[in-house]
Every structure is written in C-alpha cells, then in structure tokens.
XYZ file of C-alpha atoms in Angstrom:
682
model
C 26.039 -69.987 26.835
C 26.864 -73.691 26.919
C 24.690 -76.353 25.256
C 26.991 -79.358 25.755
C 25.755 -81.811 28.328
C 22.104 -80.749 28.184
C 19.383 -83.199 27.030
C 18.661 -83.047 23.294
C 15.140 -81.642 23.691
C 16.302 -78.957 26.120
C 19.156 -78.013 23.780
C 16.706 -77.682 20.892
C 14.428 -75.387 22.907
C 17.324 -73.256 24.067
C 18.709 -72.933 20.542
C 15.272 -71.935 19.275
C 15.088 -69.232 21.944
C 18.508 -67.890 20.919
C 17.540 -67.757 17.232
C 14.210 -66.126 18.045
C 15.883 -63.464 20.191
C 18.466 -62.757 17.493
C 15.762 -62.456 14.844
C 13.719 -60.132 17.035
C 16.760 -57.961 17.642
C 17.090 -57.349 13.914
C 13.354 -57.081 13.199
C 11.979 -53.814 11.917
C 9.349 -52.190 14.097
C 7.057 -49.256 13.486
C 8.128 -46.125 15.344
C 5.021 -44.427 16.798
C 4.655 -40.682 16.389
C 5.391 -38.468 19.380
C 1.717 -37.609 19.886
C 0.907 -41.199 20.919
C 1.360 -42.351 24.505
C 1.743 -46.130 24.632
C 1.403 -48.226 27.761
C 1.622 -52.013 27.726
C 1.329 -52.380 23.932
C 4.065 -54.558 22.376
C 6.094 -53.316 19.381
C 4.326 -53.318 16.001
C 6.322 -55.009 13.257
C 6.738 -53.413 9.841
C 5.673 -56.779 8.437
C 2.215 -56.346 9.985
C 2.008 -52.767 8.697
C 2.725 -53.967 5.157
C 0.211 -56.770 5.425
C -2.556 -54.457 6.642
C -1.835 -51.445 4.414
C -4.387 -52.141 1.684
C -7.134 -52.238 4.309
C -6.227 -48.731 5.500
C -6.128 -47.031 2.086
C -9.845 -46.473 1.524
C -10.832 -42.876 0.750
C -14.603 -42.556 1.140
C -16.047 -39.294 -0.152
C -19.206 -37.365 0.662
C -20.923 -34.393 -0.914
C -20.674 -31.063 0.869
C -22.354 -28.740 -1.646
C -23.104 -28.183 -5.317
C -21.321 -25.282 -6.990
C -24.013 -22.585 -7.429
C -23.238 -21.835 -11.110
C -21.266 -24.816 -12.449
C -22.040 -28.500 -12.866
C -19.449 -29.254 -10.189
C -19.501 -30.096 -6.502
C -17.597 -29.762 -3.264
C -16.810 -33.039 -1.525
C -15.037 -34.087 1.659
C -12.355 -36.747 1.300
C -9.113 -37.660 3.016
C -6.022 -35.796 1.885
C -2.872 -37.258 3.454
C -3.861 -37.585 7.129
C -7.258 -35.870 7.508
C -10.562 -35.162 5.767
C -10.334 -32.052 3.590
C -12.396 -30.186 0.984
C -12.020 -31.082 -2.696
C -13.605 -29.760 -5.886
C -14.922 -32.306 -8.386
C -15.287 -30.353 -11.636
C -17.370 -32.993 -13.428
C -18.573 -36.557 -12.870
C -15.564 -38.831 -12.454
C -13.034 -35.986 -12.523
C -9.994 -36.133 -10.279
C -10.799 -34.335 -6.985
C -8.853 -31.085 -6.644
C -7.860 -30.342 -3.014
C -8.950 -26.929 -1.737
C -7.780 -27.268 1.875
C -4.884 -29.012 3.575
C -4.810 -28.634 7.363
C -3.404 -30.844 10.142
C -6.977 -31.158 11.448
C -10.046 -32.223 9.526
C -12.458 -29.774 7.932
C -15.837 -30.516 9.439
C -18.325 -28.971 6.998
C -18.611 -26.254 4.360
C -20.925 -24.280 2.081
C -20.552 -22.111 -0.998
C -21.417 -18.434 -1.062
C -24.874 -18.469 -2.723
C -25.097 -16.848 -6.129
C -21.584 -16.771 -7.541
C -19.665 -19.197 -5.359
C -16.643 -16.904 -5.036
C -15.835 -18.139 -1.555
C -16.518 -21.001 0.820
C -17.315 -21.013 4.518
C -15.986 -24.004 6.432
C -15.618 -25.248 10.012
C -12.523 -26.613 11.667
C -11.523 -27.564 15.205
C -8.113 -28.371 16.681
C -6.835 -31.684 17.979
C -10.284 -33.216 18.324
C -11.490 -30.637 20.874
C -14.666 -29.901 18.822
C -14.293 -26.163 19.431
C -15.312 -25.473 15.848
C -14.400 -22.138 14.287
C -15.838 -20.753 11.036
C -13.439 -19.638 8.300
C -13.822 -18.061 4.859
C -11.813 -19.445 1.949
C -11.570 -17.005 -0.982
C -11.248 -19.266 -4.011
C -9.408 -16.778 -6.252
C -6.546 -16.273 -3.795
C -6.956 -19.302 -1.478
C -6.733 -16.853 1.417
C -8.321 -18.053 4.676
C -10.018 -15.590 7.056
C -11.491 -16.373 10.476
C -15.195 -15.520 10.754
C -15.988 -16.616 14.321
C -14.016 -16.194 17.546
C -11.489 -18.921 18.376
C -12.444 -19.292 22.045
C -16.092 -20.288 21.511
C -17.711 -23.253 19.809
C -19.489 -22.178 16.614
C -22.210 -24.131 14.832
C -22.426 -24.553 11.061
C -23.568 -21.268 9.471
C -26.945 -20.939 7.759
C -27.215 -18.628 4.737
C -29.888 -16.037 4.107
C -31.818 -16.435 0.874
C -30.214 -13.279 -0.486
C -26.801 -14.727 0.299
C -25.424 -11.691 2.105
C -25.773 -12.831 5.729
C -25.327 -15.886 7.891
C -26.479 -16.923 11.331
C -24.666 -19.305 13.631
C -24.651 -20.122 17.329
C -21.781 -19.995 19.793
C -21.340 -21.631 23.180
C -18.598 -21.012 25.709
C -16.366 -23.982 26.503
C -16.185 -24.672 30.242
C -16.180 -28.110 31.834
C -16.213 -26.660 35.341
C -19.836 -25.499 35.305
C -21.686 -28.550 36.565
C -24.156 -26.406 38.500
C -24.704 -23.758 35.820
C -26.708 -23.811 32.578
C -24.584 -22.718 29.600
C -25.724 -19.901 27.327
C -26.085 -20.168 23.564
C -25.724 -16.979 21.526
C -27.198 -16.506 18.056
C -24.879 -14.453 15.854
C -25.841 -12.547 12.684
C -22.889 -11.747 10.423
C -21.756 -10.662 6.976
C -19.066 -13.181 5.958
C -17.209 -10.456 4.072
C -17.208 -8.217 7.160
C -16.851 -10.550 10.146
C -16.004 -7.636 12.431
C -19.635 -6.458 12.179
C -21.039 -9.693 13.675
C -23.573 -9.142 16.435
C -25.577 -11.202 18.906
C -29.292 -11.098 18.057
C -30.606 -13.616 20.618
C -29.549 -15.723 23.596
C -30.842 -19.096 24.760
C -30.371 -21.179 27.884
C -28.726 -24.537 27.361
C -26.893 -26.110 24.448
C -29.702 -27.831 22.533
C -30.555 -25.092 19.994
C -29.913 -26.116 16.407
C -31.079 -26.268 12.790
C -31.493 -22.525 12.103
C -32.878 -21.622 8.659
C -34.045 -18.401 7.083
C -37.549 -17.765 5.755
C -37.954 -16.924 2.034
C -38.075 -13.180 2.808
C -35.089 -13.378 5.194
C -37.136 -11.824 8.003
C -37.659 -14.903 10.163
C -35.821 -17.991 11.348
C -37.039 -21.466 12.185
C -35.048 -23.654 14.565
C -35.317 -26.581 16.955
C -34.943 -26.913 20.707
C -33.405 -30.357 21.195
C -34.266 -31.874 24.581
C -33.456 -35.541 23.925
C -33.591 -38.153 21.189
C -37.307 -38.473 21.940
C -38.228 -34.818 22.371
C -37.607 -31.587 20.487
C -39.664 -28.453 19.814
C -39.874 -26.048 16.885
C -39.584 -22.276 17.217
C -39.724 -19.271 14.923
C -38.120 -15.884 15.512
C -38.467 -12.460 13.884
C -34.920 -11.299 13.276
C -35.564 -7.567 13.596
C -37.513 -7.699 16.866
C -35.990 -10.850 18.358
C -39.475 -12.097 19.263
C -39.504 -15.893 19.594
C -42.578 -18.084 19.251
C -42.860 -21.808 19.822
C -44.740 -23.684 17.101
C -47.646 -25.239 18.994
C -50.276 -27.297 17.222
C -53.986 -26.756 17.776
C -54.516 -30.326 19.001
C -51.207 -31.269 20.502
C -50.742 -34.329 22.692
C -48.721 -33.338 25.750
C -48.723 -36.875 27.174
C -46.160 -38.190 24.692
C -43.025 -36.241 23.717
C -42.590 -35.496 20.003
C -39.331 -35.341 18.100
C -38.982 -32.764 15.296
C -36.024 -32.503 12.951
C -34.828 -30.616 9.849
C -37.510 -27.910 9.840
C -37.552 -25.483 6.890
C -39.984 -22.980 5.444
C -42.147 -23.601 2.417
C -41.680 -21.382 -0.645
C -44.390 -18.948 0.515
C -43.196 -18.933 4.134
C -46.600 -19.943 5.485
C -45.783 -23.570 6.222
C -42.974 -25.683 7.582
C -41.698 -28.989 6.304
C -40.068 -31.237 8.920
C -39.837 -34.787 10.206
C -42.047 -35.680 13.160
C -43.015 -38.786 15.134
C -46.237 -37.312 16.518
C -48.767 -40.134 17.053
C -46.345 -42.587 15.455
C -43.458 -44.864 16.341
C -41.528 -43.524 13.348
C -40.466 -40.148 12.003
C -42.629 -39.121 9.074
C -42.304 -36.261 6.642
C -44.873 -33.646 7.703
C -46.140 -30.209 6.707
C -47.127 -27.721 9.418
C -49.484 -24.847 8.624
C -48.240 -21.958 10.779
C -51.526 -20.053 10.503
C -53.875 -22.919 11.339
C -51.554 -24.761 13.701
C -52.145 -28.085 11.970
C -49.770 -30.871 11.000
C -50.282 -33.019 7.897
C -48.410 -36.306 7.553
C -47.084 -36.639 4.007
C -45.845 -40.238 4.339
C -48.611 -41.940 6.367
C -48.182 -45.410 4.845
C -44.468 -45.745 5.551
C -43.587 -47.471 8.807
C -39.960 -46.408 8.741
C -37.991 -43.373 9.865
C -37.471 -40.562 7.367
C -33.800 -39.722 7.958
C -33.275 -36.862 5.487
C -35.139 -34.829 2.880
C -34.522 -32.031 0.385
C -36.978 -29.989 -1.657
C -36.705 -28.783 -5.244
C -39.325 -26.176 -6.138
C -38.092 -26.260 -9.727
C -38.468 -30.021 -10.104
C -41.600 -29.919 -7.916
C -40.266 -32.825 -5.906
C -39.300 -33.738 -2.381
C -36.451 -36.218 -2.251
C -36.305 -38.165 1.017
C -34.589 -41.181 2.533
C -36.161 -43.897 4.667
C -34.310 -46.261 6.976
C -35.746 -49.716 6.268
C -34.230 -52.453 8.450
C -30.925 -50.613 8.357
C -30.797 -50.120 4.595
C -31.679 -46.807 2.944
C -34.335 -46.211 0.313
C -34.352 -43.027 -1.789
C -37.912 -41.867 -2.478
C -39.655 -38.900 -4.110
C -42.915 -37.056 -3.477
C -44.732 -34.790 -5.899
C -44.611 -31.309 -4.340
C -48.127 -30.510 -5.594
C -50.063 -33.678 -4.763
C -47.641 -35.332 -2.277
C -48.127 -38.588 -4.173
C -45.081 -40.858 -4.238
C -43.237 -40.893 -7.562
C -41.115 -43.603 -9.205
C -37.632 -43.898 -7.719
C -34.272 -45.037 -9.091
C -33.106 -48.592 -8.525
C -30.145 -48.574 -6.134
C -28.252 -51.449 -4.552
C -28.829 -51.988 -0.814
C -26.726 -49.705 1.352
C -26.716 -46.451 3.279
C -27.749 -43.207 1.551
C -27.189 -39.736 3.006
C -26.504 -36.094 2.192
C -29.349 -35.182 -0.174
C -28.619 -31.999 -2.168
C -30.665 -30.705 -5.108
C -28.526 -28.920 -7.698
C -30.615 -25.720 -7.797
C -34.162 -24.522 -7.369
C -34.059 -26.324 -4.051
C -34.907 -25.578 -0.456
C -33.856 -22.609 1.648
C -30.272 -23.445 2.619
C -28.919 -25.663 -0.100
C -29.677 -24.466 -3.601
C -32.509 -22.011 -4.018
C -30.508 -19.134 -2.545
C -28.726 -18.686 -5.863
C -32.008 -18.103 -7.652
C -33.377 -15.798 -4.953
C -30.150 -13.785 -5.022
C -30.932 -12.749 -8.600
C -28.740 -15.168 -10.532
C -30.323 -16.118 -13.868
C -31.444 -19.701 -14.277
C -29.493 -20.632 -17.381
C -28.082 -23.932 -18.554
C -28.844 -27.469 -17.488
C -27.035 -27.015 -14.158
C -29.658 -24.461 -13.080
C -32.755 -26.551 -13.736
C -32.981 -28.007 -10.223
C -33.692 -31.449 -11.669
C -30.620 -33.233 -10.296
C -30.189 -34.452 -6.736
C -26.868 -35.650 -5.295
C -26.321 -38.099 -2.439
C -23.762 -40.405 -0.817
C -23.955 -44.197 -1.059
C -21.987 -46.755 0.933
C -22.444 -50.485 1.338
C -20.629 -53.549 2.616
C -18.579 -53.555 -0.570
C -18.232 -49.821 -1.143
C -16.573 -47.367 1.286
C -18.694 -44.436 0.146
C -19.088 -42.484 -3.093
C -21.099 -39.562 -4.410
C -23.825 -40.068 -6.991
C -26.577 -37.942 -8.493
C -29.954 -38.712 -10.005
C -31.029 -36.744 -13.046
C -34.788 -36.430 -13.090
C -34.836 -35.300 -16.713
C -32.542 -38.052 -17.964
C -33.813 -40.625 -15.426
C -30.302 -41.927 -14.831
C -27.768 -42.316 -12.047
C -24.469 -40.427 -12.413
C -21.369 -41.475 -10.472
C -19.081 -38.645 -9.350
C -16.334 -40.295 -7.266
C -14.433 -43.593 -6.959
C -13.231 -44.323 -3.444
C -12.124 -47.942 -3.244
C -8.717 -49.301 -2.234
C -6.806 -50.082 -5.444
C -5.161 -53.191 -3.983
C -8.378 -54.926 -2.893
C -11.313 -56.435 -4.739
C -14.523 -55.259 -3.021
C -16.264 -58.466 -4.102
C -14.057 -60.272 -1.590
C -15.678 -58.408 1.315
C -18.299 -60.250 3.338
C -21.936 -59.258 2.968
C -23.759 -58.808 6.292
C -26.571 -61.078 7.402
C -29.459 -59.943 9.596
C -29.762 -61.881 12.839
C -32.314 -61.803 15.665
C -32.344 -63.165 19.191
C -34.672 -63.090 22.185
C -33.449 -61.155 25.201
C -34.005 -61.829 28.914
C -37.510 -60.297 28.906
C -38.686 -61.759 25.596
C -37.862 -58.626 23.567
C -36.478 -59.402 20.114
C -33.073 -57.816 19.474
C -31.352 -57.723 16.108
C -27.993 -57.039 14.547
C -25.750 -57.828 11.588
C -22.993 -60.392 11.273
C -20.115 -60.418 8.767
C -18.595 -63.894 8.500
C -15.354 -65.167 6.945
C -15.267 -67.558 4.015
C -15.945 -71.012 5.473
C -13.774 -72.727 2.845
C -10.777 -70.587 3.831
C -11.545 -70.680 7.559
C -13.409 -73.911 8.394
C -14.758 -74.767 11.812
C -16.011 -72.597 14.625
C -14.845 -69.002 14.260
C -13.864 -66.467 16.929
C -16.303 -63.579 17.318
C -15.902 -59.840 17.864
C -19.035 -58.113 19.180
C -18.765 -54.443 18.191
C -21.342 -52.260 19.991
C -22.230 -48.851 18.552
C -22.274 -45.570 20.466
C -24.931 -42.949 20.863
C -26.599 -44.772 22.527
C -29.186 -43.619 19.989
C -27.139 -44.721 16.978
C -27.759 -47.811 14.887
C -25.587 -50.575 13.473
C -26.421 -50.702 9.772
C -25.312 -53.094 6.995
C -22.694 -50.704 5.646
C -18.985 -50.572 5.010
C -16.826 -51.720 7.942
C -13.514 -50.474 6.522
C -10.401 -51.831 8.221
C -12.415 -54.523 9.979
C -12.612 -56.395 6.683
C -9.047 -57.437 7.495
C -10.267 -59.279 10.591
C -12.722 -61.240 8.482
C -10.637 -61.893 5.361
C -7.188 -62.408 6.906
C -7.817 -63.534 10.495
C -11.032 -65.499 10.051
C -12.920 -63.581 12.738
C -16.690 -63.103 12.575
C -17.709 -59.468 13.220
C -21.074 -59.013 14.920
C -22.787 -55.603 15.240
C -25.799 -55.656 17.601
C -28.599 -53.111 17.980
C -29.415 -53.377 21.667
C -32.445 -51.618 23.139
C -32.015 -47.866 22.948
C -30.861 -47.997 19.312
C -32.570 -45.812 16.729
C -34.403 -47.082 13.656
C -36.817 -49.371 15.529
C -39.381 -46.879 16.750
C -39.435 -44.377 19.600
C -40.604 -46.932 22.184
C -37.556 -49.111 21.514
C -35.390 -45.964 21.575
C -36.401 -45.189 25.166
C -36.091 -48.716 26.600
C -32.649 -48.059 28.104
C -33.283 -44.626 29.603
C -32.581 -43.797 33.242
C -32.745 -46.770 35.566
C -33.286 -49.190 32.665
C -29.668 -48.701 31.587
C -28.415 -52.207 32.287
C -31.247 -53.860 30.354
C -29.182 -53.151 27.241
C -26.227 -54.955 28.835
C -28.485 -57.951 29.407
C -29.256 -57.918 25.669
C -25.591 -58.813 25.118
C -25.890 -61.539 27.752
C -28.670 -63.081 25.658
C -26.495 -62.675 22.558
C -23.862 -64.896 24.200
C -26.534 -67.607 24.456
C -27.326 -67.177 20.753
C -23.645 -67.456 19.804
C -23.333 -70.661 21.808
C -26.098 -72.239 19.723
C -24.432 -71.456 16.378
C -22.468 -74.347 14.833
C -19.973 -72.037 13.084
C -19.191 -69.649 15.985
C -16.902 -70.290 18.940
C -18.577 -69.137 22.164
C -15.282 -69.624 24.019
C -13.519 -67.027 21.871
C -15.506 -63.797 22.061
C -14.136 -60.258 22.285
C -16.480 -57.374 23.051
C -15.630 -53.828 21.992
C -17.210 -50.446 21.378
C -16.671 -46.720 21.184
C -18.183 -43.935 23.315
C -21.385 -45.409 24.776
C -20.254 -48.651 23.138
C -17.085 -48.317 25.233
C -19.221 -48.231 28.364
C -21.065 -51.296 27.099
C -17.773 -53.138 26.574
C -16.722 -52.336 30.164
C -20.147 -53.241 31.541
C -20.186 -56.565 29.691
C -16.685 -57.270 31.027
C -17.988 -56.833 34.587
C -21.280 -58.715 34.126
C -20.037 -61.599 31.979
C -16.283 -61.994 32.650
C -16.399 -65.745 32.044
C -18.054 -65.390 28.640
C -15.459 -63.178 26.973
C -11.803 -63.614 26.073
C -11.025 -59.882 26.210
C -12.499 -56.408 25.691
C -11.638 -53.110 23.966
C -12.935 -49.804 25.347
C -12.575 -46.812 22.996
C -13.393 -43.377 24.491
C -15.836 -45.085 26.827
C -17.530 -44.110 30.093
C -16.182 -45.850 33.188
C -18.120 -43.925 35.860
C -21.450 -42.244 35.123
C -21.165 -39.655 37.881
C -17.685 -38.439 36.936
C -18.670 -38.477 33.258
C -21.772 -36.319 33.784
C -19.875 -33.966 36.083
C -16.990 -33.461 33.662
C -18.463 -33.596 30.153
C -18.591 -30.231 28.377
C -21.231 -27.890 29.785
C -23.048 -27.364 26.480
C -24.032 -31.042 26.320
C -24.378 -31.974 30.007
C -28.132 -31.389 30.370
C -28.824 -33.279 27.134
C -26.979 -36.293 28.528
C -28.775 -36.071 31.858
C -32.097 -36.604 30.074
C -30.774 -39.840 28.578
C -28.675 -41.229 31.425
C -30.156 -39.619 34.548
C -29.373 -36.545 36.636
C -26.474 -37.267 38.975
C -27.487 -34.332 41.197
C -30.550 -36.269 42.393
C -29.425 -38.498 45.318
C -31.430 -41.573 44.297
C -30.218 -41.365 40.689
C -26.664 -40.711 41.813
C -26.691 -43.894 43.901
C -28.037 -45.842 40.946
C -25.454 -44.445 38.540
C -22.670 -45.301 40.959
C -24.063 -48.808 41.328
C -23.887 -49.520 37.570
C -20.572 -47.801 36.854
C -17.944 -50.291 35.614
C -15.237 -48.544 37.645
C -17.011 -49.546 40.837
C -17.052 -53.193 39.700
C -13.565 -53.275 38.195
C -12.584 -56.188 40.435
C -14.863 -58.346 38.269
C -12.858 -57.545 35.112
C -10.503 -60.505 34.907
C -9.841 -60.749 31.164
C -7.367 -58.493 29.291
C -8.621 -54.990 28.472
C -7.429 -52.519 25.820
C -8.344 -48.886 26.622
C -8.127 -46.120 24.000
C -8.763 -42.388 24.407
C -8.077 -38.966 22.925
C -6.578 -36.439 25.314
C -8.829 -33.594 24.080
C -12.151 -35.449 24.167
C -14.914 -32.938 25.081
C -17.685 -35.542 25.271
C -16.200 -38.326 27.395
C -13.280 -36.792 29.330
C -9.901 -38.476 29.154
C -10.055 -39.078 32.896
C -12.661 -41.811 32.305
C -9.897 -43.886 30.708
C -7.229 -42.958 33.248
C -9.267 -44.087 36.244
C -10.254 -47.493 34.876
C -6.673 -48.195 33.731
C -5.272 -47.207 37.137
C -7.683 -49.517 38.932
C -6.962 -52.480 36.657
C -3.217 -52.017 37.089
C -3.682 -51.880 40.850
C -5.532 -55.180 40.916
C -3.265 -56.880 38.381
C -5.654 -57.237 35.440
C -3.762 -57.157 32.104
C -4.421 -53.801 30.423
C -3.130 -51.971 27.353
C -3.540 -48.192 27.174
C -3.250 -45.980 24.081
C -3.617 -42.200 24.237
C -3.429 -39.653 21.412
C -2.553 -36.131 22.512
C -3.920 -34.657 19.268
C -7.288 -36.438 19.216
C -10.675 -36.122 20.866
C -13.733 -38.374 20.759
C -12.172 -41.026 18.542
C -9.113 -41.068 16.296
C -9.713 -38.877 13.222
C -6.149 -38.686 11.876
C -5.197 -41.591 9.631
C -1.785 -42.155 11.209
C -3.350 -42.472 14.666
C -6.207 -44.663 13.418
C -3.719 -46.905 11.631
C -1.577 -47.429 14.743
C -4.688 -48.158 16.787
C -5.717 -50.773 14.254
C -2.303 -52.445 14.286
C -2.500 -52.589 18.070
C -6.019 -54.036 17.921
C -4.769 -56.801 15.642
C -1.972 -57.621 18.089
C -4.434 -57.594 20.979
C -6.809 -59.941 19.166
C -3.967 -62.238 18.174
C -2.867 -62.559 21.797
C -6.260 -62.747 23.499
C -8.706 -64.104 20.944
C -6.905 -66.160 18.303
C -4.490 -68.185 20.446
C-alpha cells in the first residue's frame, strides 16, 4: 500500500487504519462456548472480560432448610456455573457443597426427624421439567424419586416424616385445545417404586399442598390468576375434596389466597387473603364455622410470607412496604404485634423457624417423635434472606431468646466495595390518564460523570412482579463504570400496589402499561441530569414484550432496545406455551380462541408492527424455554432482518426462560455492554 503522494491528512488517516487493523488482528477475544449461537454480535475482547469480572463474581445465598437436629442449615449458592446445595455447619462457617450438577438445583428439604437424606428438584437445560431426587448424606448417592418425563412440583412432607405428596403434569405444547391433567402423587421417599396417584385435577393451577397435623388431610390452593385463587381440603384416604367456602363470601370480587396451612389442632387454617381489601392480609379461617378473621387489619401492605412457631408462640411475617420488606411478629395467643428487630432497608424472604414451627418446615421433627433437646430444638430462632442495593443476598437469623441478629453467610464480591454501589431513589410520574406510576432509579456519581446521563429503562416481567429497591448485580457496572442511570419502573399491572392496580393491564387494557412508559419519557425529558436523547429500553419475559412494544410505539424516543425471552406475538405465544400454564396466561392476557380477543391480540403484537422498529434491537432467548417459546425470538429477528433493521441475536441451547448458567449470563452481559456502547454511549 503506497502512502507517497497522498495529502498529509489522508496519509495520517490511512496509517491509523493500518495500525488499528494490525492491533485488532493480534487482540485477544473471548471464545464463546459451543452452546451459544451468536448472530450479529461483534467479538468480545478479553480486556472487557477482565474489566467486568469483579461485577460477575457475586455469590448470593438463600436458606433452603434448617437441619432438623443440628444448629446448621442448608443453603443454595452458586458453585462454579450453577446454583447448588451447600451445608453451613454454623454461623459464618465455610459452605460445604453437597451437590454439583451442570444444571441448577431448584429447591430442597431435609428428611424430618433425623435429616439422614435430602429431597431436591432439578431440571435440565432450563426446560423446567423438574424431577425429584433423594440425596443420601452418608453415601452421597442420588436416587430418582419422580418420573423423568413429567414435571414434578416440590414435595410436601407428612408430619410423621414418612410420606410426601407432589403433583405431576405431562409436558405437551401441542395441546392448545385440551386442558392438561394434574396428578397428585403419594410416595415413600425410601421406596419410590410404591408411589401412587391419589387424586387428579383439571388444569395446571393446583399448588401449595400441606398435610394436616394428623396426616389425614391436605390443604391446597386452586390458582386461577394473580387476582383469584381458592382453598380446598382433601381427605387422603377417601379422596373426597371440599372447597373452603366462607359463610358470608362476596362472589362479586375475586379473592386471592396464598400459603394456606393448618393450625396446630387442625381446626383452622392460616393463610394470606385480600378479601374486602386491596392488600393481602394474614388471616385465620375457622373450618367449622366458615369464618375468616383478619389478623393484620391495620396494615395497608401485602403480607408476602409467614411462618409459625408453636414453641415460640409467634407468627413471623413479612410485609412489602413501598418495595422494602419489614419483618414483623404476632403473638400466637393474642395476635397482638410484638417488637421486631431493627434491619436495614432491603428485601427479606424465605422465613424458616428452626423447630417447633409450622407443618412443613420444622415441627415435623417434633411430631415424628424426636426429643426436643438443646438450644437448636427450642423453636425460638427464625432464619431469613436479606438483600439490598449494597448486598447481593445473605442468610441471617433472629434469636428470640437472645434478641439478636445472627449472620450466617457472606456473599459479596471480594474485589468491590459495596459502599460504592448506588442507592436507589423512589420516583413518581403521572401517566396519560392521571394515574400515578412509580419506580426506582440508580444514578452514577455526578462528580465522576457530570452532565446529562444516558438512561436504561429496565422493565420487570410477570407482569405481576415488582421492581424493588434491591441488589442489581452486574448492572452496577453500567452505573459505576459507564455512567448510565438505571431506571426500574412499576407500570400498571405490577404487584405491591393493591389488587385494583394489579388488574389495570388485564385483557384489552394491555397497552395502557406501554403508555405508562410513554409518560416516563416525558418525565425523563424534564430531568436536568438525564439525557432524553439517549434512552435504551429493555426487559425480560413480559418485560421483553414491553421493550418490543415500546420500540414500536415510541421509536423516536429510544436509542435502542433489548428483548430477553420476550413475547413478540400474543397469539403464537398463547398457542405454543406449555399446556400446564396456558389457561393461567389466558386469564391475564386474554383467550386467543375468542375471535374478538384474537383480533385484539394480533393488533397489539409487536411482530405485526415490526416495520415501526427502526432503532437497533438485541434479542436474547433460551432454546428450551417452556414459558415463552424460542420461536417468539426467531420470528421477530427474521422480520427485522428482512426489513433491514439492525439486530443482534443470542441463543443458548442449554437454557430456558432466562440464562441461569454463569458462563452464559456472563457472555450475555459482555454483549449487552458492547450493544450499549455502540447504541447508547456514542
């Protein structure tokens, strides 16, 4: 190549191009694993991988179960590439791995009484066809309990600890016109070959099975939608089922029940209920009288979890208060609220009393005849998970007797100072119809990144989920290193704001939630420290649909969009999602078999408006996704390619509804950074 004779400026540019090409030729790039299918994504440099690494090394932990006889607990934490079971022998002890599989372990429970073995669930490649296994702790031998070709629910233990019940559903996407069957299985975990079906149910919404104190009955819920569920009891021997109907029920307004369990004498039920209220309260139902007593009448917040200790005579419960969690206690005799420990703002979950507790978590050991000896058998210690903007998630316990908090795990990234992470701020804006919408914003340090900042709007899935002021993991890199503001909205249809708000996006009101984001663009434009000309919208699952819908409705107000396992066409989604969840989704989104609703769903599907998507799009999907089929991604990518819209496409052949394996999640994050650098930061 000759430079002589060219103008000086041209020669300089040409020389720069030669040097750049030579440097690129010798640059080190990350080699993706064979399970990833990459389309349109540029090479990822090892330099970027090194720079990001500390933000991918968090290992949040969560409690799975207390050991029935020792002051130790089972937790779930990442081991190598996936979430696995670990034993923590004492507070602060190094977690000892008990499982190590290519796929994550979903949940687990100890054998009540002696804790000689563990039952756990595991699926394959993100397909969510969960199978139950037994892990014998003495030998570490693993034995299958449920059949591999059906989807099994988490097992529920009898009080005696010798039997379990679980449900199974057949996996078949090609049953759009048929209602799937759910089978209730009774089994001895030590003799899985003796398992038998004791009941069948139509549909896939049957959940939350728990034994009565005498092991003769079960209580369970029939889940219809986020706004409606019913309670049932069943005599195990006869198979007779009976719906729990209150003497003065209100049929005009659906009621949502959750987490039902029997009282110690078996005559009452404890549950959460939103009967005659916007929020889910803790209630007690008298099965003989058919009456429901609200135990938390003064609290105008959802009760999200509760656990009962008959030994400590307390009910521990969690309320969701403007996104933050509050741990509270009720006296089991008087139902008066008791003093509670002081905890920093954050999200609390996974309540487990050590012993003397409710029917499926701790009291089984006592009922099974084990002596209550030692401080670990008093039932006066409750464990829970805590995460916050500056903590990825750790396990703590509260000792009632000692009135102190005990920390069990430490899950931070050793290379990062959590005090450097941004704290979220609550924001509110008025939508198109005057409804107030809220969300949380995490902003970069203004001294490090002065001026108007680019914005990423990250919309949650569900749609009945909720953006809460918790830990945002890898996304702290965007804030701390790239100077991007991360905004998490709670559009109409989100939970935590009352059941009326929850239903505001149902059926033909679907696009009202999209308009909430349109109003958010107006709010961003008014902020002196945010750049309304540099906005990326993204989301996963339902949030993926929202990202696509926003890209079609407001193409001139975004720089780009990221769709992760999102819905591109409502009709194809409802026709192809797994059969066990199809009817549940039809209640929320509409029944595509009804001509009028089908026309509406087609009219709001982003695929049918793809010509309006003019800004670059990044589409991500797992090949084995049972919820939102992989074809939803394929069809939107094909259409965008056909019309010439820039599109990146990342597929994982060993993932389902989201990327659960660390190596896949890491590559996705590197690609997201590249996408934001090219479409948002330039």
